[in-house]
PDB file of C-alpha atoms in Angstrom:
ATOM      1  CA  UNK A   1       0.023  -0.003   0.039  1.00 53.00           C
ATOM      2  CA  UNK A   2       1.402   3.337  -1.012  1.00 72.00           C
ATOM      3  CA  UNK A   3       1.039   5.930   1.663  1.00 80.00           C
ATOM      4  CA  UNK A   4      -0.303   9.303   0.419  1.00 92.00           C
ATOM      5  CA  UNK A   5       1.163  12.290   2.359  1.00 97.00           C
ATOM      6  CA  UNK A   6      -1.336  14.135   4.628  1.00 98.00           C
ATOM      7  CA  UNK A   7      -1.616  17.776   5.527  1.00 98.00           C
ATOM      8  CA  UNK A   8      -4.120  18.394   8.340  1.00 98.00           C
ATOM      9  CA  UNK A   9      -4.902  21.900   9.451  1.00 98.00           C
ATOM     10  CA  UNK A  10      -5.969  22.320  13.145  1.00 98.00           C
ATOM     11  CA  UNK A  11      -7.632  25.744  13.260  1.00 98.00           C
ATOM     12  CA  UNK A  12      -8.050  25.446  17.023  1.00 98.00           C
ATOM     13  CA  UNK A  13     -10.309  28.332  18.224  1.00 98.00           C
ATOM     14  CA  UNK A  14     -10.086  30.451  15.147  1.00 98.00           C
ATOM     15  CA  UNK A  15     -12.409  31.563  12.313  1.00 98.00           C
ATOM     16  CA  UNK A  16     -16.158  32.113  12.330  1.00 97.00           C
ATOM     17  CA  UNK A  17     -18.409  30.086  10.026  1.00 96.00           C
ATOM     18  CA  UNK A  18     -18.313  32.703   7.264  1.00 97.00           C
ATOM     19  CA  UNK A  19     -14.550  33.195   7.597  1.00 98.00           C
ATOM     20  CA  UNK A  20     -14.026  29.476   7.371  1.00 98.00           C
ATOM     21  CA  UNK A  21     -16.092  28.988   4.262  1.00 98.00           C
ATOM     22  CA  UNK A  22     -14.287  31.958   2.635  1.00 98.00           C
ATOM     23  CA  UNK A  23     -10.910  30.515   3.620  1.00 98.00           C
ATOM     24  CA  UNK A  24     -11.449  26.986   2.248  1.00 97.00           C
ATOM     25  CA  UNK A  25     -12.893  28.468  -0.905  1.00 96.00           C
ATOM     26  CA  UNK A  26      -9.728  30.382  -1.521  1.00 96.00           C
ATOM     27  CA  UNK A  27      -7.553  27.338  -0.754  1.00 95.00           C
ATOM     28  CA  UNK A  28      -9.723  25.189  -3.038  1.00 93.00           C
ATOM     29  CA  UNK A  29      -9.292  27.609  -5.933  1.00 92.00           C
ATOM     30  CA  UNK A  30      -5.560  27.771  -5.453  1.00 92.00           C
ATOM     31  CA  UNK A  31      -4.448  24.124  -4.991  1.00 88.00           C
ATOM     32  CA  UNK A  32      -7.338  21.785  -5.732  1.00 75.00           C
ATOM     33  CA  UNK A  33      -5.814  20.471  -8.987  1.00 75.00           C
ATOM     34  CA  UNK A  34      -2.197  20.915  -8.000  1.00 75.00           C
ATOM     35  CA  UNK A  35      -1.644  18.690  -4.996  1.00 84.00           C
ATOM     36  CA  UNK A  36      -0.944  15.015  -4.375  1.00 90.00           C
ATOM     37  CA  UNK A  37      -1.375  15.255  -0.633  1.00 94.00           C
ATOM     38  CA  UNK A  38      -4.463  14.422   1.351  1.00 96.00           C
ATOM     39  CA  UNK A  39      -5.756  17.721   2.802  1.00 97.00           C
ATOM     40  CA  UNK A  40      -7.846  17.789   5.938  1.00 98.00           C
ATOM     41  CA  UNK A  41      -9.355  20.890   7.419  1.00 98.00           C
ATOM     42  CA  UNK A  42     -10.196  20.742  11.140  1.00 98.00           C
ATOM     43  CA  UNK A  43     -12.275  23.865  11.981  1.00 98.00           C
ATOM     44  CA  UNK A  44     -14.190  24.619  15.223  1.00 98.00           C
ATOM     45  CA  UNK A  45     -17.405  22.653  15.788  1.00 98.00           C
ATOM     46  CA  UNK A  46     -19.551  25.663  14.785  1.00 97.00           C
ATOM     47  CA  UNK A  47     -18.137  25.528  11.222  1.00 97.00           C
ATOM     48  CA  UNK A  48     -18.345  21.788  10.478  1.00 98.00           C
ATOM     49  CA  UNK A  49     -21.527  21.742   8.579  1.00 97.00           C
ATOM     50  CA  UNK A  50     -20.782  24.735   6.405  1.00 98.00           C
ATOM     51  CA  UNK A  51     -17.228  23.568   5.669  1.00 98.00           C
ATOM     52  CA  UNK A  52     -18.382  20.089   4.680  1.00 98.00           C
ATOM     53  CA  UNK A  53     -20.908  21.653   2.344  1.00 97.00           C
ATOM     54  CA  UNK A  54     -18.314  24.018   0.894  1.00 97.00           C
ATOM     55  CA  UNK A  55     -15.992  21.092   0.056  1.00 96.00           C
ATOM     56  CA  UNK A  56     -18.636  18.744  -1.239  1.00 95.00           C
ATOM     57  CA  UNK A  57     -17.438  17.197  -4.508  1.00 92.00           C
ATOM     58  CA  UNK A  58     -13.760  17.820  -3.827  1.00 94.00           C
ATOM     59  CA  UNK A  59     -10.979  15.517  -2.580  1.00 93.00           C
ATOM     60  CA  UNK A  60     -10.530  17.675   0.502  1.00 96.00           C
ATOM     61  CA  UNK A  61     -11.716  16.241   3.824  1.00 97.00           C
ATOM     62  CA  UNK A  62     -12.963  17.609   7.087  1.00 98.00           C
ATOM     63  CA  UNK A  63     -12.033  16.669  10.650  1.00 98.00           C
ATOM     64  CA  UNK A  64     -13.188  17.638  14.103  1.00 98.00           C
ATOM     65  CA  UNK A  65     -10.824  18.761  16.888  1.00 98.00           C
ATOM     66  CA  UNK A  66     -12.290  16.470  19.638  1.00 98.00           C
ATOM     67  CA  UNK A  67     -15.190  14.204  20.469  1.00 98.00           C
ATOM     68  CA  UNK A  68     -16.714  12.616  23.557  1.00 98.00           C
ATOM     69  CA  UNK A  69     -16.680   8.835  23.806  1.00 98.00           C
ATOM     70  CA  UNK A  70     -20.367   8.443  25.054  1.00 98.00           C
ATOM     71  CA  UNK A  71     -23.119   8.042  22.525  1.00 96.00           C
ATOM     72  CA  UNK A  72     -25.306  10.635  24.308  1.00 97.00           C
ATOM     73  CA  UNK A  73     -26.135  11.853  27.791  1.00 98.00           C
ATOM     74  CA  UNK A  74     -25.922  14.648  30.309  1.00 98.00           C
ATOM     75  CA  UNK A  75     -22.547  16.021  29.154  1.00 97.00           C
ATOM     76  CA  UNK A  76     -23.015  19.723  28.784  1.00 97.00           C
ATOM     77  CA  UNK A  77     -20.790  21.278  26.112  1.00 96.00           C
ATOM     78  CA  UNK A  78     -19.687  17.969  24.617  1.00 97.00           C
ATOM     79  CA  UNK A  79     -20.068  16.571  21.034  1.00 98.00           C
ATOM     80  CA  UNK A  80     -20.642  12.901  20.336  1.00 98.00           C
ATOM     81  CA  UNK A  81     -19.038  10.935  17.496  1.00 98.00           C
ATOM     82  CA  UNK A  82     -22.498  10.328  16.056  1.00 98.00           C
ATOM     83  CA  UNK A  83     -23.108  14.027  15.880  1.00 98.00           C
ATOM     84  CA  UNK A  84     -19.855  14.505  14.044  1.00 98.00           C
ATOM     85  CA  UNK A  85     -20.657  11.761  11.565  1.00 98.00           C
ATOM     86  CA  UNK A  86     -23.997  13.240  10.848  1.00 97.00           C
ATOM     87  CA  UNK A  87     -22.246  16.534  10.048  1.00 97.00           C
ATOM     88  CA  UNK A  88     -20.171  14.786   7.426  1.00 98.00           C
ATOM     89  CA  UNK A  89     -16.879  14.646   9.306  1.00 98.00           C
ATOM     90  CA  UNK A  90     -14.333  11.926   8.347  1.00 98.00           C
ATOM     91  CA  UNK A  91     -11.517  12.495  10.837  1.00 98.00           C
ATOM     92  CA  UNK A  92     -11.252  13.438  14.506  1.00 98.00           C
ATOM     93  CA  UNK A  93      -8.204  14.826  16.342  1.00 98.00           C
ATOM     94  CA  UNK A  94      -7.717  13.008  19.639  1.00 98.00           C
ATOM     95  CA  UNK A  95      -5.145  13.360  22.433  1.00 97.00           C
ATOM     96  CA  UNK A  96      -3.861  16.750  21.333  1.00 97.00           C
ATOM     97  CA  UNK A  97      -1.413  18.121  23.940  1.00 95.00           C
ATOM     98  CA  UNK A  98      -3.709  21.046  24.639  1.00 95.00           C
ATOM     99  CA  UNK A  99      -6.484  18.641  25.537  1.00 96.00           C
ATOM    100  CA  UNK A 100      -4.103  16.561  27.639  1.00 96.00           C
ATOM    101  CA  UNK A 101      -2.345  19.469  29.459  1.00 94.00           C
ATOM    102  CA  UNK A 102      -4.948  22.324  29.612  1.00 96.00           C
ATOM    103  CA  UNK A 103      -8.081  20.214  29.971  1.00 96.00           C
ATOM    104  CA  UNK A 104      -6.674  17.233  31.850  1.00 96.00           C
ATOM    105  CA  UNK A 105      -7.594  14.446  29.442  1.00 97.00           C
ATOM    106  CA  UNK A 106      -6.098  11.147  30.433  1.00 97.00           C
ATOM    107  CA  UNK A 107      -4.789   8.227  28.334  1.00 97.00           C
ATOM    108  CA  UNK A 108      -7.807   6.266  29.562  1.00 97.00           C
ATOM    109  CA  UNK A 109     -10.251   8.913  28.147  1.00 97.00           C
ATOM    110  CA  UNK A 110      -8.301   9.133  24.908  1.00 98.00           C
ATOM    111  CA  UNK A 111      -8.420   5.403  24.512  1.00 98.00           C
ATOM    112  CA  UNK A 112     -12.225   5.394  24.931  1.00 98.00           C
ATOM    113  CA  UNK A 113     -12.450   8.190  22.358  1.00 98.00           C
ATOM    114  CA  UNK A 114     -10.328   6.301  19.858  1.00 98.00           C
ATOM    115  CA  UNK A 115     -12.590   3.250  20.217  1.00 98.00           C
ATOM    116  CA  UNK A 116     -15.684   5.383  19.770  1.00 98.00           C
ATOM    117  CA  UNK A 117     -14.317   7.028  16.638  1.00 98.00           C
ATOM    118  CA  UNK A 118     -13.291   3.712  15.133  1.00 98.00           C
ATOM    119  CA  UNK A 119     -16.628   2.087  15.925  1.00 97.00           C
ATOM    120  CA  UNK A 120     -18.296   4.897  14.018  1.00 98.00           C
ATOM    121  CA  UNK A 121     -16.045   4.152  11.048  1.00 98.00           C
ATOM    122  CA  UNK A 122     -14.323   7.544  11.338  1.00 98.00           C
ATOM    123  CA  UNK A 123     -10.492   7.962  11.373  1.00 98.00           C
ATOM    124  CA  UNK A 124      -8.662   9.132  14.540  1.00 98.00           C
ATOM    125  CA  UNK A 125      -5.728  11.520  14.264  1.00 98.00           C
ATOM    126  CA  UNK A 126      -4.126  10.292  17.435  1.00 98.00           C
ATOM    127  CA  UNK A 127      -1.679  12.784  18.935  1.00 98.00           C
ATOM    128  CA  UNK A 128       1.308  11.852  21.105  1.00 98.00           C
ATOM    129  CA  UNK A 129       4.357  13.755  22.290  1.00 97.00           C
ATOM    130  CA  UNK A 130       6.709  14.487  25.124  1.00 96.00           C
ATOM    131  CA  UNK A 131       7.151  17.627  27.231  1.00 93.00           C
ATOM    132  CA  UNK A 132      10.485  19.455  27.472  1.00 91.00           C
ATOM    133  CA  UNK A 133      11.069  17.948  30.944  1.00 92.00           C
ATOM    134  CA  UNK A 134      10.501  14.526  29.453  1.00 94.00           C
ATOM    135  CA  UNK A 135      13.074  15.143  26.693  1.00 92.00           C
ATOM    136  CA  UNK A 136      15.653  16.639  29.056  1.00 91.00           C
ATOM    137  CA  UNK A 137      15.394  13.608  31.331  1.00 95.00           C
ATOM    138  CA  UNK A 138      15.720  11.160  28.412  1.00 94.00           C
ATOM    139  CA  UNK A 139      12.133   9.903  28.883  1.00 96.00           C
ATOM    140  CA  UNK A 140      10.954  10.610  25.344  1.00 96.00           C
ATOM    141  CA  UNK A 141      10.765   7.056  24.162  1.00 97.00           C
ATOM    142  CA  UNK A 142       9.145   5.855  27.331  1.00 97.00           C
ATOM    143  CA  UNK A 143       6.476   8.624  27.145  1.00 97.00           C
ATOM    144  CA  UNK A 144       5.777   7.843  23.522  1.00 98.00           C
ATOM    145  CA  UNK A 145       5.513   4.080  24.122  1.00 98.00           C
ATOM    146  CA  UNK A 146       3.205   4.579  27.075  1.00 98.00           C
ATOM    147  CA  UNK A 147       0.889   6.948  25.179  1.00 98.00           C
ATOM    148  CA  UNK A 148       0.691   4.537  22.300  1.00 98.00           C
ATOM    149  CA  UNK A 149       0.156   1.461  24.472  1.00 98.00           C
ATOM    150  CA  UNK A 150      -2.563   3.109  26.598  1.00 98.00           C
ATOM    151  CA  UNK A 151      -4.204   4.929  23.737  1.00 98.00           C
ATOM    152  CA  UNK A 152      -4.468   1.848  21.541  1.00 98.00           C
ATOM    153  CA  UNK A 153      -5.281  -0.546  24.367  1.00 98.00           C
ATOM    154  CA  UNK A 154      -7.898  -3.068  23.476  1.00 97.00           C
ATOM    155  CA  UNK A 155      -7.126  -3.099  19.764  1.00 97.00           C
ATOM    156  CA  UNK A 156      -6.201  -6.519  18.488  1.00 94.00           C
ATOM    157  CA  UNK A 157      -5.350  -5.308  15.016  1.00 96.00           C
ATOM    158  CA  UNK A 158      -4.914  -1.993  13.196  1.00 97.00           C
ATOM    159  CA  UNK A 159      -6.039  -0.825   9.828  1.00 97.00           C
ATOM    160  CA  UNK A 160      -3.498   1.710   8.399  1.00 96.00           C
ATOM    161  CA  UNK A 161      -6.265   3.306   6.279  1.00 96.00           C
ATOM    162  CA  UNK A 162      -8.301   4.036   9.436  1.00 97.00           C
ATOM    163  CA  UNK A 163      -5.547   5.322  11.791  1.00 98.00           C
ATOM    164  CA  UNK A 164      -3.253   8.333  11.723  1.00 98.00           C
ATOM    165  CA  UNK A 165      -0.623   9.031  14.374  1.00 98.00           C
ATOM    166  CA  UNK A 166       0.618  12.599  14.903  1.00 98.00           C
ATOM    167  CA  UNK A 167       3.887  13.054  16.695  1.00 97.00           C
ATOM    168  CA  UNK A 168       3.844  16.538  18.359  1.00 95.00           C
ATOM    169  CA  UNK A 169       6.556  17.339  20.855  1.00 95.00           C
ATOM    170  CA  UNK A 170       4.798  19.506  23.395  1.00 92.00           C
ATOM    171  CA  UNK A 171       7.744  21.867  23.674  1.00 87.00           C
ATOM    172  CA  UNK A 172       7.461  22.677  19.931  1.00 85.00           C
ATOM    173  CA  UNK A 173       3.738  23.430  19.674  1.00 81.00           C
ATOM    174  CA  UNK A 174       3.035  27.085  19.156  1.00 75.00           C
ATOM    175  CA  UNK A 175       6.435  28.095  20.553  1.00 79.00           C
ATOM    176  CA  UNK A 176       8.305  28.720  17.317  1.00 78.00           C
ATOM    177  CA  UNK A 177      10.632  25.930  18.283  1.00 77.00           C
ATOM    178  CA  UNK A 178      10.942  23.035  15.862  1.00 76.00           C
ATOM    179  CA  UNK A 179      12.494  19.677  16.562  1.00 84.00           C
ATOM    180  CA  UNK A 180      15.679  19.024  14.576  1.00 91.00           C
ATOM    181  CA  UNK A 181      15.512  16.649  11.666  1.00 93.00           C
ATOM    182  CA  UNK A 182      17.369  14.011  13.613  1.00 94.00           C
ATOM    183  CA  UNK A 183      15.012  14.375  16.573  1.00 94.00           C
ATOM    184  CA  UNK A 184      12.014  14.038  14.310  1.00 96.00           C
ATOM    185  CA  UNK A 185      13.353  11.069  12.387  1.00 96.00           C
ATOM    186  CA  UNK A 186      14.303   9.331  15.620  1.00 97.00           C
ATOM    187  CA  UNK A 187      10.925   9.812  17.172  1.00 97.00           C
ATOM    188  CA  UNK A 188       9.072   8.722  14.041  1.00 97.00           C
ATOM    189  CA  UNK A 189      11.224   5.615  13.719  1.00 97.00           C
ATOM    190  CA  UNK A 190      10.453   4.724  17.379  1.00 98.00           C
ATOM    191  CA  UNK A 191       6.795   5.270  17.027  1.00 98.00           C
ATOM    192  CA  UNK A 192       6.815   3.020  13.939  1.00 97.00           C
ATOM    193  CA  UNK A 193       8.741   0.319  15.822  1.00 98.00           C
ATOM    194  CA  UNK A 194       6.160   0.397  18.718  1.00 98.00           C
ATOM    195  CA  UNK A 195       3.342   0.022  16.175  1.00 98.00           C
ATOM    196  CA  UNK A 196       5.125  -2.913  14.533  1.00 97.00           C
ATOM    197  CA  UNK A 197       5.716  -4.640  17.905  1.00 97.00           C
ATOM    198  CA  UNK A 198       1.988  -4.249  18.726  1.00 97.00           C
ATOM    199  CA  UNK A 199       0.429  -5.084  15.363  1.00 98.00           C
ATOM    200  CA  UNK A 200       3.075  -6.686  13.224  1.00 97.00           C
ATOM    201  CA  UNK A 201       4.244  -5.577   9.804  1.00 95.00           C
ATOM    202  CA  UNK A 202       1.048  -3.743   9.094  1.00 96.00           C
ATOM    203  CA  UNK A 203       2.079  -1.206  11.753  1.00 95.00           C
ATOM    204  CA  UNK A 204       4.698   0.052   9.310  1.00 94.00           C
ATOM    205  CA  UNK A 205       1.927   1.277   6.976  1.00 96.00           C
ATOM    206  CA  UNK A 206       0.219   3.522   9.524  1.00 97.00           C
ATOM    207  CA  UNK A 207       0.916   7.214   8.502  1.00 97.00           C
ATOM    208  CA  UNK A 208       2.867   9.281  11.114  1.00 98.00           C
ATOM    209  CA  UNK A 209       2.528  13.027  10.906  1.00 98.00           C
ATOM    210  CA  UNK A 210       4.804  15.605  12.517  1.00 96.00           C
ATOM    211  CA  UNK A 211       3.361  18.683  14.273  1.00 95.00           C
ATOM    212  CA  UNK A 212       5.232  21.407  16.075  1.00 89.00           C
ATOM    213  CA  UNK A 213       5.641  24.941  14.672  1.00 89.00           C
ATOM    214  CA  UNK A 214       5.606  23.696  11.016  1.00 95.00           C
ATOM    215  CA  UNK A 215       5.575  26.548   8.580  1.00 95.00           C
ATOM    216  CA  UNK A 216       6.357  27.383   4.966  1.00 96.00           C
ATOM    217  CA  UNK A 217      10.019  27.895   5.755  1.00 96.00           C
ATOM    218  CA  UNK A 218      10.723  24.507   7.378  1.00 95.00           C
ATOM    219  CA  UNK A 219       8.211  22.232   5.632  1.00 97.00           C
ATOM    220  CA  UNK A 220      10.454  21.250   2.765  1.00 97.00           C
ATOM    221  CA  UNK A 221      13.133  19.933   5.132  1.00 96.00           C
ATOM    222  CA  UNK A 222      10.800  18.265   7.559  1.00 96.00           C
ATOM    223  CA  UNK A 223       8.760  16.393   4.906  1.00 97.00           C
ATOM    224  CA  UNK A 224      12.035  14.793   3.737  1.00 96.00           C
ATOM    225  CA  UNK A 225      12.897  13.496   7.198  1.00 95.00           C
ATOM    226  CA  UNK A 226      12.655   9.773   7.285  1.00 94.00           C
ATOM    227  CA  UNK A 227       9.341   8.483   8.501  1.00 96.00           C
ATOM    228  CA  UNK A 228       7.458  11.732   8.198  1.00 97.00           C
ATOM    229  CA  UNK A 229       4.220  11.138   6.234  1.00 98.00           C
ATOM    230  CA  UNK A 230       2.895  14.722   6.506  1.00 98.00           C
ATOM    231  CA  UNK A 231       1.985  17.364   8.997  1.00 98.00           C
ATOM    232  CA  UNK A 232      -0.611  18.299  11.604  1.00 98.00           C
ATOM    233  CA  UNK A 233      -0.384  22.113  11.422  1.00 97.00           C
ATOM    234  CA  UNK A 234      -1.671  24.702  13.853  1.00 95.00           C
ATOM    235  CA  UNK A 235      -0.909  28.423  13.306  1.00 95.00           C
ATOM    236  CA  UNK A 236       0.175  28.100   9.698  1.00 97.00           C
ATOM    237  CA  UNK A 237      -3.087  26.333   8.764  1.00 98.00           C
ATOM    238  CA  UNK A 238      -5.142  29.466   9.245  1.00 98.00           C
ATOM    239  CA  UNK A 239      -2.965  31.593   6.862  1.00 97.00           C
ATOM    240  CA  UNK A 240      -3.729  31.139   3.222  1.00 97.00           C
ATOM    241  CA  UNK A 241      -0.243  31.717   1.781  1.00 97.00           C
ATOM    242  CA  UNK A 242       1.488  29.549   4.436  1.00 97.00           C
ATOM    243  CA  UNK A 243      -1.007  26.643   4.177  1.00 97.00           C
ATOM    244  CA  UNK A 244      -0.895  26.515   0.387  1.00 96.00           C
ATOM    245  CA  UNK A 245       2.890  26.648   0.329  1.00 97.00           C
ATOM    246  CA  UNK A 246       3.106  23.788   2.833  1.00 97.00           C
ATOM    247  CA  UNK A 247       0.661  21.612   0.946  1.00 97.00           C
ATOM    248  CA  UNK A 248       2.537  22.212  -2.325  1.00 95.00           C
ATOM    249  CA  UNK A 249       5.925  21.399  -0.742  1.00 96.00           C
ATOM    250  CA  UNK A 250       4.571  18.189   0.820  1.00 97.00           C
ATOM    251  CA  UNK A 251       3.158  17.160  -2.570  1.00 94.00           C
ATOM    252  CA  UNK A 252       6.480  17.883  -4.318  1.00 94.00           C
ATOM    253  CA  UNK A 253       9.041  16.586  -1.831  1.00 95.00           C
ATOM    254  CA  UNK A 254       7.444  13.678   0.029  1.00 95.00           C
ATOM    255  CA  UNK A 255       8.926  10.249  -0.370  1.00 86.00           C
ATOM    256  CA  UNK A 256       8.795   7.182   1.836  1.00 76.00           C
TER     257      UNK A 256
END
């Protein structure tokens, strides 16, 4: 199976519904017929319906930034996987460091969410990554292995078409700091080795994205780092010029 590179834009808490539709319209007009990468837009919940509608009939996809694992219930402010599916969403970001560290989401919760998303036949974008303290104390591999083991607990097999891993070192998210090419390649190789130990050779085929202050100036180098199958982008994903440039660079320079 050939892996198609992926560029996922996590808009976080940016853009109104109208702004989002206008933005994807501009992106669509600029790069729709020029890219070989899989492009996924992940807007706020309030924009999902309108963005899905705006991208209907294109190869672009839409993802949500989170989901609750329960089907329904008294969970004020939460969104179920079924609600996302009814909106036309295909992907769901889970385990993002901001959810882990700001909102206190545990590996147990993330595991439940991954199962809920898979059961609904949607694709998780499962985020993992170490803090600066973890890296300084040489705990990076231990943290990554624990997050993968706990996040994917209960899965007897894995379908590489229905799972995306995103390695995002916490110390490089929104800080302007980017991991070195060696650090990125080492982390991705280790994640791949953990997946292969857990699921056999098919684990090699699971796409692994890098995230952490990716921009139009470092994308070309990063996408050529061994084991990098694309990006999960934050700040640069809400800027037209930056996002288009990154998608075009990924399409041109990616190789596995």
